[in-house]
């Protein structure tokens, strides 16, 4: 009799813990932050791939290509900085 | 003596907590003007307090009878109420697709600890009957109830500040 009751109370505690654990998975970073981070990562990867292509072939219009690449890199760095500033303001409040 | 007076003060403070929860819920609801994670947690907290005050007289009568099954009726119904409350918070979050805030996590952690304390006290009563955990039970439940109030205020104000910073930016 008492054994069953003790087992029942332990089951209730485990149920409470499981529900709490499920609630904890619902917290954390919002989806949009993860999307932005993923997009920035993808752009950085594309830039690196393009740099590799430029270095690999010794074309005639290398200077022009290189110039475009540098412009894109500068644009990317600016976007990254803006994103970092926004995150600092939200998460650290300064 | 001094200790007993302190305990009485403690008890009277605990009776005020349900009122404070309700007032906090109203204030936060009027400030945020929408169903958020914080208001859901506070709503469930108020609901459980109301249910507890409704159940208390019947359960006290039931628990005063001798026999282990009556003791379990007391502890088990509190534990079941706590589990239902955590489940309600979880269901509300899933149904409205809202992110769990720190307030909701703190409230659900408080329910988990209530359940654990009650289970430990019941197991102690069913097996050793030492009465040591009865004291812990009597002190820790009001402590958690009162301690939840500043915790909710702190977490909510922090989230609110973040939200205003986010709105200022865009």
Coordinates of C-alpha atoms in Angstrom, one line a residue:
Chain A
X1 CA 0.0 0.0 0.0
X2 CA 2.6 2.5 1.1
X3 CA 4.9 1.3 -1.6
X4 CA 2.3 2.2 -4.3
X5 CA 1.7 5.6 -2.8
X6 CA 5.5 6.4 -2.7
X7 CA 5.8 5.3 -6.3
X8 CA 2.9 7.5 -7.2
X9 CA 4.4 10.6 -5.5
X10 CA 7.8 9.9 -7.2
X11 CA 6.0 9.7 -10.6
X12 CA 4.4 13.1 -9.9
X13 CA 7.8 14.6 -9.2
X14 CA 9.2 13.2 -12.4
X15 CA 6.2 14.5 -14.4
X16 CA 6.8 18.0 -12.9
X17 CA 10.5 17.8 -13.9
X18 CA 9.7 16.7 -17.4
X19 CA 7.2 19.5 -17.9
X20 CA 9.8 22.0 -16.5
X21 CA 12.4 20.6 -18.9
X22 CA 10.1 21.1 -21.9
X23 CA 9.4 24.6 -20.8
X24 CA 13.1 25.3 -20.7
X25 CA 13.6 24.2 -24.3
X26 CA 11.0 26.9 -25.2
X27 CA 13.2 29.6 -23.8
X28 CA 16.5 30.7 -25.4
X29 CA 17.3 32.9 -28.4
X30 CA 14.5 33.9 -30.7
X31 CA 14.4 32.3 -34.1
X32 CA 15.1 35.6 -35.9
X33 CA 18.6 35.9 -34.2
X34 CA 19.5 32.5 -35.4
X35 CA 18.4 33.3 -38.9
X36 CA 20.4 36.5 -39.1
X37 CA 23.5 34.7 -37.7
X38 CA 23.1 32.0 -40.3
X39 CA 22.7 34.5 -43.2
X40 CA 25.9 36.4 -42.1
X41 CA 27.8 33.1 -42.0
X42 CA 26.6 32.2 -45.5
X43 CA 27.7 35.5 -46.9
X44 CA 31.1 35.2 -45.3
X45 CA 31.5 31.8 -46.8
X46 CA 30.5 33.1 -50.3
X47 CA 33.1 35.9 -50.0
X48 CA 35.8 33.4 -49.1
X49 CA 34.9 31.2 -52.0
X50 CA 35.0 34.1 -54.4
X51 CA 38.5 35.1 -53.1
X52 CA 39.7 31.6 -53.8
X53 CA 38.4 31.8 -57.4
X54 CA 40.1 35.1 -58.0
X55 CA 43.4 33.8 -56.7
X56 CA 43.1 30.6 -58.7
X57 CA 42.8 32.0 -62.2
X58 CA 45.2 34.6 -63.5
X59 CA 42.7 36.5 -65.7
X60 CA 43.1 39.8 -67.5
X61 CA 40.3 41.5 -65.6
X62 CA 41.7 40.5 -62.3
X63 CA 42.0 44.0 -61.0
X64 CA 38.4 44.8 -61.7
X65 CA 37.2 41.5 -60.1
X66 CA 39.4 42.2 -57.1
X67 CA 38.0 45.7 -56.7
X68 CA 34.4 44.3 -56.7
X69 CA 35.3 41.7 -54.1
X70 CA 36.8 44.4 -51.8
X71 CA 33.6 46.4 -52.1
X72 CA 31.5 43.4 -51.1
X73 CA 33.8 42.6 -48.2
X74 CA 33.5 46.2 -46.9
X75 CA 29.7 46.0 -47.2
X76 CA 29.7 42.7 -45.4
X77 CA 31.9 44.1 -42.6
X78 CA 29.5 47.1 -42.2
X79 CA 26.5 44.8 -41.9
X80 CA 28.3 42.7 -39.4
X81 CA 29.2 45.7 -37.3
X82 CA 25.6 47.0 -37.3
X83 CA 24.3 43.6 -36.2
X84 CA 26.9 43.3 -33.4
X85 CA 26.0 46.8 -32.2
X86 CA 22.2 46.0 -32.1
X87 CA 22.9 42.8 -30.2
X88 CA 25.1 44.6 -27.7
X89 CA 22.4 47.2 -27.1
X90 CA 19.7 44.5 -26.6
X91 CA 21.7 42.0 -24.5
X92 CA 24.0 44.2 -22.6
X93 CA 22.1 47.5 -22.6
X94 CA 24.9 49.9 -23.5
Chain B
X1 CA 9.2 33.3 22.1
X2 CA 11.0 35.4 19.5
X3 CA 11.2 32.4 17.1
X4 CA 7.4 31.8 17.3
X5 CA 6.6 35.4 16.8
X6 CA 8.8 35.4 13.7
X7 CA 7.0 32.3 12.5
X8 CA 3.6 34.0 13.0
X9 CA 4.8 37.0 11.0
X10 CA 6.0 34.7 8.3
X11 CA 2.6 33.0 8.1
X12 CA 0.7 36.3 8.0
X13 CA 3.1 37.5 5.2
X14 CA 2.4 34.3 3.3
X15 CA -1.4 35.0 3.4
X16 CA -0.7 38.2 1.7
X17 CA 1.2 36.6 -1.2
X18 CA -1.9 35.6 -3.2
X19 CA -3.1 39.3 -3.1
X20 CA 0.4 40.5 -4.2
X21 CA 0.3 38.0 -7.1
X22 CA -3.1 39.2 -8.2
X23 CA -1.9 42.9 -8.0
X24 CA 1.3 42.1 -9.9
X25 CA -0.7 40.3 -12.6
X26 CA -3.0 43.3 -13.0
X27 CA -0.1 45.8 -13.2
X28 CA 1.9 43.8 -15.7
X29 CA -1.2 43.1 -17.8
X30 CA -2.1 46.8 -18.0
X31 CA 1.5 47.7 -18.8
X32 CA 2.0 45.0 -21.5
X33 CA -1.6 45.1 -22.8
X34 CA -1.3 41.6 -24.3
X35 CA -0.9 37.9 -23.4
X36 CA 2.8 37.3 -22.9
X37 CA 4.8 34.6 -21.1
X38 CA 4.9 36.7 -17.9
X39 CA 1.1 37.2 -17.7
X40 CA 0.5 33.5 -18.4
X41 CA 2.8 32.5 -15.6
X42 CA 1.2 35.0 -13.2
X43 CA -2.3 34.0 -14.3
X44 CA -1.6 30.4 -13.5
X45 CA -0.1 31.4 -10.2
X46 CA -3.2 33.3 -9.2
X47 CA -5.4 30.3 -10.4
X48 CA -3.4 27.8 -8.3
X49 CA -3.7 30.1 -5.2
X50 CA -7.5 30.3 -5.7
X51 CA -7.8 26.5 -6.2
X52 CA -5.6 26.0 -3.1
X53 CA -7.8 28.2 -0.9
X54 CA -10.9 26.4 -2.2
X55 CA -9.5 23.0 -1.5
X56 CA -7.8 23.7 1.8
X57 CA -10.8 23.2 4.2
X58 CA -11.8 19.9 2.7
X59 CA -8.3 18.6 2.5
X60 CA -7.6 19.6 6.1
X61 CA -10.6 17.6 7.3
X62 CA -9.5 14.7 5.2
X63 CA -5.9 14.8 6.4
X64 CA -6.9 15.0 10.1
X65 CA -8.1 11.3 9.9
X66 CA -5.7 8.6 10.8
X67 CA -4.2 6.4 8.1
X68 CA -1.7 6.7 5.4
X69 CA -4.1 7.0 2.5
X70 CA -5.6 10.2 4.1
X71 CA -2.1 11.6 4.4
X72 CA -1.6 10.8 0.8
X73 CA -4.8 12.6 -0.1
X74 CA -3.3 15.8 1.4
X75 CA 0.1 15.5 -0.2
X76 CA -1.0 13.9 -3.4
X77 CA -3.6 16.5 -4.2
X78 CA -1.1 19.3 -3.7
X79 CA 1.4 17.6 -5.9
X80 CA -1.2 16.9 -8.6
X81 CA -2.3 20.6 -8.5
X82 CA 1.4 21.7 -8.9
X83 CA 1.9 19.3 -11.9
X84 CA -1.3 20.6 -13.5
X85 CA -0.1 24.2 -13.0
X86 CA 3.3 23.5 -14.8
X87 CA 1.4 21.7 -17.5
X88 CA -1.0 24.7 -17.9
X89 CA 2.0 27.1 -18.3
X90 CA 3.6 24.7 -20.8
X91 CA 0.3 24.3 -22.8
X92 CA -0.3 28.1 -22.9
X93 CA 3.2 28.6 -24.3
X94 CA 2.9 26.0 -26.9
X95 CA -0.7 27.1 -28.0
X96 CA 0.3 30.8 -28.3
X97 CA 3.8 30.0 -29.6
X98 CA 5.5 32.3 -27.2
X99 CA 9.0 32.1 -25.9
X100 CA 9.3 31.2 -22.3
X101 CA 10.6 34.1 -20.3
X102 CA 12.7 33.9 -17.1
X103 CA 9.5 34.7 -15.0
X104 CA 7.7 31.6 -16.4
X105 CA 10.8 29.5 -15.8
X106 CA 11.1 30.7 -12.2
X107 CA 7.4 30.0 -11.5
X108 CA 7.7 26.5 -13.0
X109 CA 10.9 25.9 -11.0
X110 CA 9.0 26.9 -7.8
X111 CA 6.2 24.4 -8.7
X112 CA 8.8 21.7 -9.2
X113 CA 10.4 22.4 -5.8
X114 CA 7.0 22.4 -4.1
X115 CA 6.3 19.0 -5.6
X116 CA 9.7 17.7 -4.6
X117 CA 9.3 19.0 -1.0
X118 CA 5.9 17.5 -0.7
X119 CA 7.0 14.1 -2.1
X120 CA 10.0 14.0 0.3
X121 CA 7.8 14.9 3.3
X122 CA 5.3 12.2 2.3
X123 CA 7.9 9.5 1.8
X124 CA 9.4 10.5 5.2
X125 CA 5.9 10.1 6.8
X126 CA 5.3 6.8 5.1
X127 CA 8.6 5.2 6.0
X128 CA 10.6 6.7 8.9
X129 CA 8.1 9.1 10.3
X130 CA 11.0 11.2 11.8
X131 CA 9.1 14.5 11.5
X132 CA 12.3 16.3 10.5
X133 CA 11.1 17.0 7.1
X134 CA 7.8 18.4 8.4
X135 CA 9.7 21.4 9.8
X136 CA 11.5 21.9 6.4
X137 CA 8.1 21.6 4.7
X138 CA 6.5 24.2 7.0
X139 CA 9.3 26.7 6.5
X140 CA 10.3 26.2 2.9
X141 CA 6.9 26.6 1.3
X142 CA 6.2 30.1 2.6
X143 CA 9.8 31.0 1.9
X144 CA 9.4 30.0 -1.8
X145 CA 6.1 31.8 -2.0
X146 CA 7.5 35.0 -0.6
X147 CA 10.8 34.8 -2.5
X148 CA 8.9 34.4 -5.8
X149 CA 7.6 38.0 -5.6
X150 CA 11.0 39.9 -5.8
X151 CA 12.2 37.4 -8.4
X152 CA 9.2 38.0 -10.6
X153 CA 9.6 41.8 -10.3
X154 CA 13.4 41.6 -11.1
X155 CA 13.0 39.3 -14.1
X156 CA 10.1 41.2 -15.5
X157 CA 11.8 44.6 -15.2
X158 CA 14.8 43.2 -16.9
X159 CA 12.8 41.8 -19.8
X160 CA 10.8 45.0 -20.0
X161 CA 14.0 47.1 -20.3
X162 CA 15.2 44.8 -23.1
X163 CA 11.9 45.2 -24.9
X164 CA 12.1 49.0 -24.8
X165 CA 15.7 49.0 -26.0
X166 CA 14.6 46.7 -28.9
X167 CA 11.7 49.1 -29.8
X168 CA 13.9 52.1 -29.6
X169 CA 16.3 50.6 -32.1
X170 CA 13.8 50.0 -34.9

